[in-house]
Amino acid sequence: TQLLEQSPQFLSIQEGENLTVYCNSSSVFSSLQWYRQEPGEGPVLLVTVVTGGEVKKLKRLTFQFGDARKDSSLHITAAQPGDTGLYLCAGGRRTSYGKLTFGQGTILTVHP
Amino acid sequence: GAVVSQHPSRVICKSGTSVKIECRSLDFQATTMFWYRQFPKQSLMLMATSNEGSKATYEQGVEKDKFLINHASLTLSTLTVTSAHPEDSSFYICSARRFRQETQYFGPGTRLLVL
């Protein structure tokens, strides 16, 4: 099984704080996706990274793909209550027939 | 954009009946669609992979005769839960991807409640 370890599983913080979510694997991925999901809805794509060392920014969110393409991180600056949700990382491999390997998810709660 | 729709968004049915869920890619052709099941506060569990014009590939432990998948066109896949039982109650989500791309775009999900 090609695992993608996501941590932490739960994160409860105050508005304005910074946070980082990690996804790690012993295997190489050709792409890494980050999704955000709210209760009762489907996951929404935040970003796809494909190049080792790549950094992408989406407003207060910064995504990084490790140099070896085995790990990734999501950093949120000055978190807001609207950031609350389930964050999922998902790795893709060209040999996996399109399947994604999902992390366990991080439930983020940002308190006003 | 890459928009995926699902219908219905929620359904309540009696035990023993069958329920069909539709997944459509609205603005792109999806060579592959995926069906997932999700339990509360957990990650996604892949049920099956559906390629247009061919039989679906089911993950280990998923009963293909219970969860019938049809991918009749490049924009439509359907999941039919046959002879539904209360333990089939769950949140079902589909996703779609373009040819040779790894990114999947998800539908809004279908909440199934079997009484």
PDB file of C-alpha atoms in Angstrom:
ATOM      1  CA  THR A   1       0.000   0.000   0.000  1.00  0.00           C
ATOM      2  CA  GLN A   2       1.398   3.387  -0.967  1.00  0.00           C
ATOM      3  CA  LEU A   3       0.497   5.560   1.991  1.00  0.00           C
ATOM      4  CA  LEU A   4       0.260   9.300   2.344  1.00  0.00           C
ATOM      5  CA  GLU A   5       0.545  10.276   5.984  1.00  0.00           C
ATOM      6  CA  GLN A   6      -1.249  13.506   6.777  1.00  0.00           C
ATOM      7  CA  SER A   7      -0.827  15.380  10.035  1.00  0.00           C
ATOM      8  CA  PRO A   8      -2.191  16.646  12.252  1.00  0.00           C
ATOM      9  CA  GLN A   9      -5.574  14.954  12.114  1.00  0.00           C
ATOM     10  CA  PHE A  10      -7.244  17.692  14.145  1.00  0.00           C
ATOM     11  CA  LEU A  11      -6.347  21.333  14.547  1.00  0.00           C
ATOM     12  CA  SER A  12      -8.267  23.822  16.654  1.00  0.00           C
ATOM     13  CA  ILE A  13      -6.911  27.364  16.640  1.00  0.00           C
ATOM     14  CA  GLN A  14      -7.908  30.963  17.203  1.00  0.00           C
ATOM     15  CA  GLU A  15      -8.539  33.428  14.443  1.00  0.00           C
ATOM     16  CA  GLY A  16      -5.312  35.104  13.368  1.00  0.00           C
ATOM     17  CA  GLU A  17      -3.011  32.195  14.140  1.00  0.00           C
ATOM     18  CA  ASN A  18      -0.817  30.455  11.561  1.00  0.00           C
ATOM     19  CA  LEU A  19      -0.843  26.729  10.894  1.00  0.00           C
ATOM     20  CA  THR A  20       0.833  24.089   8.766  1.00  0.00           C
ATOM     21  CA  VAL A  21      -0.518  20.750   7.574  1.00  0.00           C
ATOM     22  CA  TYR A  22       1.867  18.076   6.364  1.00  0.00           C
ATOM     23  CA  CYS A  23       1.627  15.158   4.001  1.00  0.00           C
ATOM     24  CA  ASN A  24       4.476  12.666   3.878  1.00  0.00           C
ATOM     25  CA  SER A  25       5.200   9.499   2.000  1.00  0.00           C
ATOM     26  CA  SER A  26       8.077   7.149   1.333  1.00  0.00           C
ATOM     27  CA  SER A  27       7.048   7.013  -2.315  1.00  0.00           C
ATOM     28  CA  VAL A  28       7.414   9.544  -5.096  1.00  0.00           C
ATOM     29  CA  PHE A  29       4.343  11.212  -6.570  1.00  0.00           C
ATOM     30  CA  SER A  30       4.108  12.836  -9.969  1.00  0.00           C
ATOM     31  CA  SER A  31       1.540  15.301  -8.651  1.00  0.00           C
ATOM     32  CA  LEU A  32       0.068  16.390  -5.357  1.00  0.00           C
ATOM     33  CA  GLN A  33      -3.374  17.853  -4.953  1.00  0.00           C
ATOM     34  CA  TRP A  34      -4.803  19.736  -1.984  1.00  0.00           C
ATOM     35  CA  TYR A  35      -8.549  19.889  -1.437  1.00  0.00           C
ATOM     36  CA  ARG A  36     -10.815  21.590   1.082  1.00  0.00           C
ATOM     37  CA  GLN A  37     -14.156  20.094   1.987  1.00  0.00           C
ATOM     38  CA  GLU A  38     -17.020  21.527   3.994  1.00  0.00           C
ATOM     39  CA  PRO A  39     -19.648  19.327   5.687  1.00  0.00           C
ATOM     40  CA  GLY A  40     -22.193  17.933   3.267  1.00  0.00           C
ATOM     41  CA  GLU A  41     -20.265  19.052   0.200  1.00  0.00           C
ATOM     42  CA  GLY A  42     -17.696  17.566  -2.140  1.00  0.00           C
ATOM     43  CA  PRO A  43     -13.975  18.378  -1.938  1.00  0.00           C
ATOM     44  CA  VAL A  44     -12.946  21.532  -3.771  1.00  0.00           C
ATOM     45  CA  LEU A  45      -9.559  21.637  -5.467  1.00  0.00           C
ATOM     46  CA  LEU A  46      -7.220  24.246  -4.002  1.00  0.00           C
ATOM     47  CA  VAL A  47      -4.045  23.514  -5.919  1.00  0.00           C
ATOM     48  CA  THR A  48      -2.074  20.961  -7.910  1.00  0.00           C
ATOM     49  CA  VAL A  49       1.720  20.877  -7.660  1.00  0.00           C
ATOM     50  CA  VAL A  50       3.821  18.814 -10.000  1.00  0.00           C
ATOM     51  CA  THR A  51       7.439  20.006  -9.775  1.00  0.00           C
ATOM     52  CA  GLY A  52       9.807  19.128  -6.937  1.00  0.00           C
ATOM     53  CA  GLY A  53      10.436  22.206  -4.800  1.00  0.00           C
ATOM     54  CA  GLU A  54       7.454  24.002  -6.260  1.00  0.00           C
ATOM     55  CA  VAL A  55       5.768  26.651  -4.126  1.00  0.00           C
ATOM     56  CA  LYS A  56       2.317  27.997  -4.938  1.00  0.00           C
ATOM     57  CA  LYS A  57       0.430  30.720  -3.148  1.00  0.00           C
ATOM     58  CA  LEU A  58      -3.303  31.221  -3.020  1.00  0.00           C
ATOM     59  CA  LYS A  59      -3.997  34.362  -0.970  1.00  0.00           C
ATOM     60  CA  ARG A  60      -3.154  33.339   2.621  1.00  0.00           C
ATOM     61  CA  LEU A  61      -2.445  29.716   1.667  1.00  0.00           C
ATOM     62  CA  THR A  62       1.037  28.552   0.686  1.00  0.00           C
ATOM     63  CA  PHE A  63       1.566  25.095  -0.786  1.00  0.00           C
ATOM     64  CA  GLN A  64       4.926  23.427  -1.144  1.00  0.00           C
ATOM     65  CA  PHE A  65       5.963  20.234  -2.906  1.00  0.00           C
ATOM     66  CA  GLY A  66       9.092  18.616  -1.533  1.00  0.00           C
ATOM     67  CA  ASP A  67      12.241  18.481  -3.641  1.00  0.00           C
ATOM     68  CA  ALA A  68      12.000  14.703  -3.878  1.00  0.00           C
ATOM     69  CA  ARG A  69       8.228  14.843  -4.551  1.00  0.00           C
ATOM     70  CA  LYS A  70       7.527  12.643  -1.539  1.00  0.00           C
ATOM     71  CA  ASP A  71       6.018  15.250   0.733  1.00  0.00           C
ATOM     72  CA  SER A  72       3.984  18.438   0.714  1.00  0.00           C
ATOM     73  CA  SER A  73       2.811  21.093   3.112  1.00  0.00           C
ATOM     74  CA  LEU A  74      -0.009  23.580   3.348  1.00  0.00           C
ATOM     75  CA  HIS A  75       0.592  26.721   5.386  1.00  0.00           C
ATOM     76  CA  ILE A  76      -2.199  29.107   6.277  1.00  0.00           C
ATOM     77  CA  THR A  77      -1.332  32.580   7.497  1.00  0.00           C
ATOM     78  CA  ALA A  78      -3.672  34.484   9.802  1.00  0.00           C
ATOM     79  CA  ALA A  79      -6.384  31.853   9.771  1.00  0.00           C
ATOM     80  CA  GLN A  80      -9.996  32.963   9.604  1.00  0.00           C
ATOM     81  CA  PRO A  81     -13.203  31.166  10.632  1.00  0.00           C
ATOM     82  CA  GLY A  82     -13.984  30.727   6.941  1.00  0.00           C
ATOM     83  CA  ASP A  83     -10.931  28.476   6.652  1.00  0.00           C
ATOM     84  CA  THR A  84     -12.673  25.888   8.828  1.00  0.00           C
ATOM     85  CA  GLY A  85     -13.083  22.560   7.051  1.00  0.00           C
ATOM     86  CA  LEU A  86     -11.538  19.222   6.164  1.00  0.00           C
ATOM     87  CA  TYR A  87      -8.279  19.521   4.250  1.00  0.00           C
ATOM     88  CA  LEU A  88      -7.188  16.584   2.122  1.00  0.00           C
ATOM     89  CA  CYS A  89      -3.944  15.953   0.318  1.00  0.00           C
ATOM     90  CA  ALA A  90      -3.922  13.489  -2.555  1.00  0.00           C
ATOM     91  CA  GLY A  91      -0.986  12.164  -4.542  1.00  0.00           C
ATOM     92  CA  GLY A  92      -1.076  10.968  -8.103  1.00  0.00           C
ATOM     93  CA  ARG A  93       1.191   8.609  -9.970  1.00  0.00           C
ATOM     94  CA  ARG A  94       1.329   8.040 -13.709  1.00  0.00           C
ATOM     95  CA  THR A  95       1.291   4.285 -13.117  1.00  0.00           C
ATOM     96  CA  SER A  96      -1.821   4.287 -10.947  1.00  0.00           C
ATOM     97  CA  TYR A  97      -4.436   4.495 -13.732  1.00  0.00           C
ATOM     98  CA  GLY A  98      -5.609   7.864 -12.557  1.00  0.00           C
ATOM     99  CA  LYS A  99      -6.209   6.876  -8.962  1.00  0.00           C
ATOM    100  CA  LEU A 100      -5.212   9.261  -6.221  1.00  0.00           C
ATOM    101  CA  THR A 101      -3.753   8.262  -2.872  1.00  0.00           C
ATOM    102  CA  PHE A 102      -5.451  10.300  -0.165  1.00  0.00           C
ATOM    103  CA  GLY A 103      -4.146  11.394   3.185  1.00  0.00           C
ATOM    104  CA  GLN A 104      -6.293  10.814   6.253  1.00  0.00           C
ATOM    105  CA  GLY A 105      -7.431  14.424   6.278  1.00  0.00           C
ATOM    106  CA  THR A 106      -7.017  17.327   8.684  1.00  0.00           C
ATOM    107  CA  ILE A 107     -10.083  18.776  10.375  1.00  0.00           C
ATOM    108  CA  LEU A 108      -9.358  22.454  10.944  1.00  0.00           C
ATOM    109  CA  THR A 109     -11.497  24.569  13.242  1.00  0.00           C
ATOM    110  CA  VAL A 110     -10.780  28.280  13.460  1.00  0.00           C
ATOM    111  CA  HIS A 111     -12.501  29.984  16.371  1.00  0.00           C
ATOM    112  CA  PRO A 112     -13.483  33.655  16.125  1.00  0.00           C
TER     113      PRO A 112
ATOM    114  CA  GLY B   1     -13.277  25.493 -15.265  1.00  0.00           C
ATOM    115  CA  ALA B   2     -13.924  21.922 -14.325  1.00  0.00           C
ATOM    116  CA  VAL B   3     -17.405  21.480 -12.946  1.00  0.00           C
ATOM    117  CA  VAL B   4     -18.840  18.159 -11.870  1.00  0.00           C
ATOM    118  CA  SER B   5     -22.456  17.777 -10.866  1.00  0.00           C
ATOM    119  CA  GLN B   6     -24.217  15.017  -8.991  1.00  0.00           C
ATOM    120  CA  HIS B   7     -27.870  14.180  -8.789  1.00  0.00           C
ATOM    121  CA  PRO B   8     -29.678  13.763  -6.516  1.00  0.00           C
ATOM    122  CA  SER B   9     -27.992  15.654  -3.690  1.00  0.00           C
ATOM    123  CA  ARG B  10     -29.827  13.596  -1.120  1.00  0.00           C
ATOM    124  CA  VAL B  11     -32.139  10.614  -1.259  1.00  0.00           C
ATOM    125  CA  ILE B  12     -34.115   8.629   1.256  1.00  0.00           C
ATOM    126  CA  CYS B  13     -35.286   5.176   0.281  1.00  0.00           C
ATOM    127  CA  LYS B  14     -36.745   2.060   1.811  1.00  0.00           C
ATOM    128  CA  SER B  15     -34.655  -1.010   2.449  1.00  0.00           C
ATOM    129  CA  GLY B  16     -34.643  -3.338  -0.542  1.00  0.00           C
ATOM    130  CA  THR B  17     -35.088  -0.675  -3.200  1.00  0.00           C
ATOM    131  CA  SER B  18     -32.491   0.502  -5.713  1.00  0.00           C
ATOM    132  CA  VAL B  19     -31.137   3.999  -6.018  1.00  0.00           C
ATOM    133  CA  LYS B  20     -29.377   5.570  -8.992  1.00  0.00           C
ATOM    134  CA  ILE B  21     -26.919   8.441  -8.618  1.00  0.00           C
ATOM    135  CA  GLU B  22     -25.756  10.422 -11.638  1.00  0.00           C
ATOM    136  CA  CYS B  23     -22.402  12.121 -12.038  1.00  0.00           C
ATOM    137  CA  ARG B  24     -21.840  14.559 -14.893  1.00  0.00           C
ATOM    138  CA  SER B  25     -18.832  16.570 -16.034  1.00  0.00           C
ATOM    139  CA  LEU B  26     -20.404  19.798 -17.243  1.00  0.00           C
ATOM    140  CA  ASP B  27     -17.618  21.575 -19.082  1.00  0.00           C
ATOM    141  CA  PHE B  28     -15.069  18.916 -19.961  1.00  0.00           C
ATOM    142  CA  GLN B  29     -14.834  15.369 -21.215  1.00  0.00           C
ATOM    143  CA  ALA B  30     -14.000  12.902 -18.495  1.00  0.00           C
ATOM    144  CA  THR B  31     -12.231   9.803 -19.709  1.00  0.00           C
ATOM    145  CA  THR B  32     -12.245   8.452 -16.175  1.00  0.00           C
ATOM    146  CA  MET B  33     -14.686   8.914 -13.329  1.00  0.00           C
ATOM    147  CA  PHE B  34     -14.342   7.664  -9.796  1.00  0.00           C
ATOM    148  CA  TRP B  35     -16.831   6.796  -7.107  1.00  0.00           C
ATOM    149  CA  TYR B  36     -16.035   7.303  -3.452  1.00  0.00           C
ATOM    150  CA  ARG B  37     -17.762   6.702  -0.184  1.00  0.00           C
ATOM    151  CA  GLN B  38     -17.120   8.904   2.817  1.00  0.00           C
ATOM    152  CA  PHE B  39     -17.924   8.378   6.477  1.00  0.00           C
ATOM    153  CA  PRO B  40     -18.285  11.339   8.854  1.00  0.00           C
ATOM    154  CA  LYS B  41     -15.075  13.237   9.503  1.00  0.00           C
ATOM    155  CA  GLN B  42     -13.024  10.760   7.508  1.00  0.00           C
ATOM    156  CA  SER B  43     -11.132  10.780   4.263  1.00  0.00           C
ATOM    157  CA  LEU B  44     -12.469   9.414   1.003  1.00  0.00           C
ATOM    158  CA  MET B  45     -12.679   5.702   0.323  1.00  0.00           C
ATOM    159  CA  LEU B  46     -12.408   4.754  -3.341  1.00  0.00           C
ATOM    160  CA  MET B  47     -15.079   2.299  -4.433  1.00  0.00           C
ATOM    161  CA  ALA B  48     -14.480   1.984  -8.143  1.00  0.00           C
ATOM    162  CA  THR B  49     -12.893   3.474 -11.231  1.00  0.00           C
ATOM    163  CA  SER B  50     -15.043   3.950 -14.282  1.00  0.00           C
ATOM    164  CA  ASN B  51     -13.679   4.377 -17.797  1.00  0.00           C
ATOM    165  CA  GLU B  52     -15.923   5.433 -20.648  1.00  0.00           C
ATOM    166  CA  GLY B  53     -17.075   2.495 -22.693  1.00  0.00           C
ATOM    167  CA  SER B  54     -15.582  -0.205 -20.508  1.00  0.00           C
ATOM    168  CA  LYS B  55     -16.384  -2.096 -17.346  1.00  0.00           C
ATOM    169  CA  ALA B  56     -15.681  -0.444 -14.025  1.00  0.00           C
ATOM    170  CA  THR B  57     -12.806  -1.596 -11.857  1.00  0.00           C
ATOM    171  CA  TYR B  58     -13.833  -2.165  -8.264  1.00  0.00           C
ATOM    172  CA  GLU B  59     -11.654  -1.849  -5.191  1.00  0.00           C
ATOM    173  CA  GLN B  60     -11.159  -4.834  -2.964  1.00  0.00           C
ATOM    174  CA  GLY B  61     -14.149  -5.458  -0.748  1.00  0.00           C
ATOM    175  CA  VAL B  62     -16.628  -3.540  -2.888  1.00  0.00           C
ATOM    176  CA  GLU B  63     -19.425  -5.731  -4.263  1.00  0.00           C
ATOM    177  CA  LYS B  64     -19.766  -5.080  -7.971  1.00  0.00           C
ATOM    178  CA  ASP B  65     -23.231  -6.639  -8.101  1.00  0.00           C
ATOM    179  CA  LYS B  66     -24.431  -4.313  -5.374  1.00  0.00           C
ATOM    180  CA  PHE B  67     -22.851  -1.132  -6.686  1.00  0.00           C
ATOM    181  CA  LEU B  68     -23.480  -1.083 -10.419  1.00  0.00           C
ATOM    182  CA  ILE B  69     -21.506   1.484 -12.347  1.00  0.00           C
ATOM    183  CA  ASN B  70     -22.131   2.581 -15.917  1.00  0.00           C
ATOM    184  CA  HIS B  71     -20.017   5.096 -17.819  1.00  0.00           C
ATOM    185  CA  ALA B  72     -22.002   5.477 -20.999  1.00  0.00           C
ATOM    186  CA  SER B  73     -20.475   8.696 -22.278  1.00  0.00           C
ATOM    187  CA  LEU B  74     -17.534  11.007 -21.702  1.00  0.00           C
ATOM    188  CA  THR B  75     -19.681  13.202 -19.487  1.00  0.00           C
ATOM    189  CA  LEU B  76     -21.886  10.804 -17.550  1.00  0.00           C
ATOM    190  CA  SER B  77     -21.359   8.005 -15.074  1.00  0.00           C
ATOM    191  CA  THR B  78     -24.029   6.420 -12.908  1.00  0.00           C
ATOM    192  CA  LEU B  79     -23.846   4.471  -9.667  1.00  0.00           C
ATOM    193  CA  THR B  80     -26.792   2.255  -8.809  1.00  0.00           C
ATOM    194  CA  VAL B  81     -27.035   0.921  -5.294  1.00  0.00           C
ATOM    195  CA  THR B  82     -29.097  -2.235  -5.677  1.00  0.00           C
ATOM    196  CA  SER B  83     -31.250  -3.700  -2.918  1.00  0.00           C
ATOM    197  CA  ALA B  84     -30.132  -0.988  -0.552  1.00  0.00           C
ATOM    198  CA  HIS B  85     -29.836  -1.710   3.158  1.00  0.00           C
ATOM    199  CA  PRO B  86     -29.403   0.658   6.106  1.00  0.00           C
ATOM    200  CA  GLU B  87     -25.670  -0.070   6.199  1.00  0.00           C
ATOM    201  CA  ASP B  88     -25.412   1.433   2.702  1.00  0.00           C
ATOM    202  CA  SER B  89     -26.402   4.797   4.131  1.00  0.00           C
ATOM    203  CA  SER B  90     -23.499   7.112   3.498  1.00  0.00           C
ATOM    204  CA  PHE B  91     -22.165  10.089   1.568  1.00  0.00           C
ATOM    205  CA  TYR B  92     -21.287   9.112  -1.994  1.00  0.00           C
ATOM    206  CA  ILE B  93     -19.030  11.367  -4.039  1.00  0.00           C
ATOM    207  CA  CYS B  94     -17.960  11.116  -7.654  1.00  0.00           C
ATOM    208  CA  SER B  95     -14.996  12.687  -9.336  1.00  0.00           C
ATOM    209  CA  ALA B  96     -13.809  13.079 -12.889  1.00  0.00           C
ATOM    210  CA  ARG B  97     -10.507  13.640 -14.589  1.00  0.00           C
ATOM    211  CA  ARG B  98      -9.420  14.687 -18.046  1.00  0.00           C
ATOM    212  CA  PHE B  99      -7.401  12.445 -20.303  1.00  0.00           C
ATOM    213  CA  ARG B 100      -3.821  12.062 -19.064  1.00  0.00           C
ATOM    214  CA  GLN B 101      -4.325  14.452 -16.161  1.00  0.00           C
ATOM    215  CA  GLU B 102      -4.056  13.312 -12.562  1.00  0.00           C
ATOM    216  CA  THR B 103      -6.133  16.024 -10.935  1.00  0.00           C
ATOM    217  CA  GLN B 104      -9.641  14.899 -10.051  1.00  0.00           C
ATOM    218  CA  TYR B 105     -12.581  17.271  -9.819  1.00  0.00           C
ATOM    219  CA  PHE B 106     -15.286  16.295  -7.396  1.00  0.00           C
ATOM    220  CA  GLY B 107     -19.026  16.476  -7.459  1.00  0.00           C
ATOM    221  CA  PRO B 108     -20.985  17.915  -4.529  1.00  0.00           C
ATOM    222  CA  GLY B 109     -21.874  14.475  -3.199  1.00  0.00           C
ATOM    223  CA  THR B 110     -25.068  12.529  -2.588  1.00  0.00           C
ATOM    224  CA  ARG B 111     -26.349  11.777   0.888  1.00  0.00           C
ATOM    225  CA  LEU B 112     -28.107   8.394   0.891  1.00  0.00           C
ATOM    226  CA  LEU B 113     -30.286   7.322   3.780  1.00  0.00           C
ATOM    227  CA  VAL B 114     -31.791   3.861   3.684  1.00  0.00           C
ATOM    228  CA  LEU B 115     -34.627   3.270   6.120  1.00  0.00           C
TER     229      LEU B 115
END
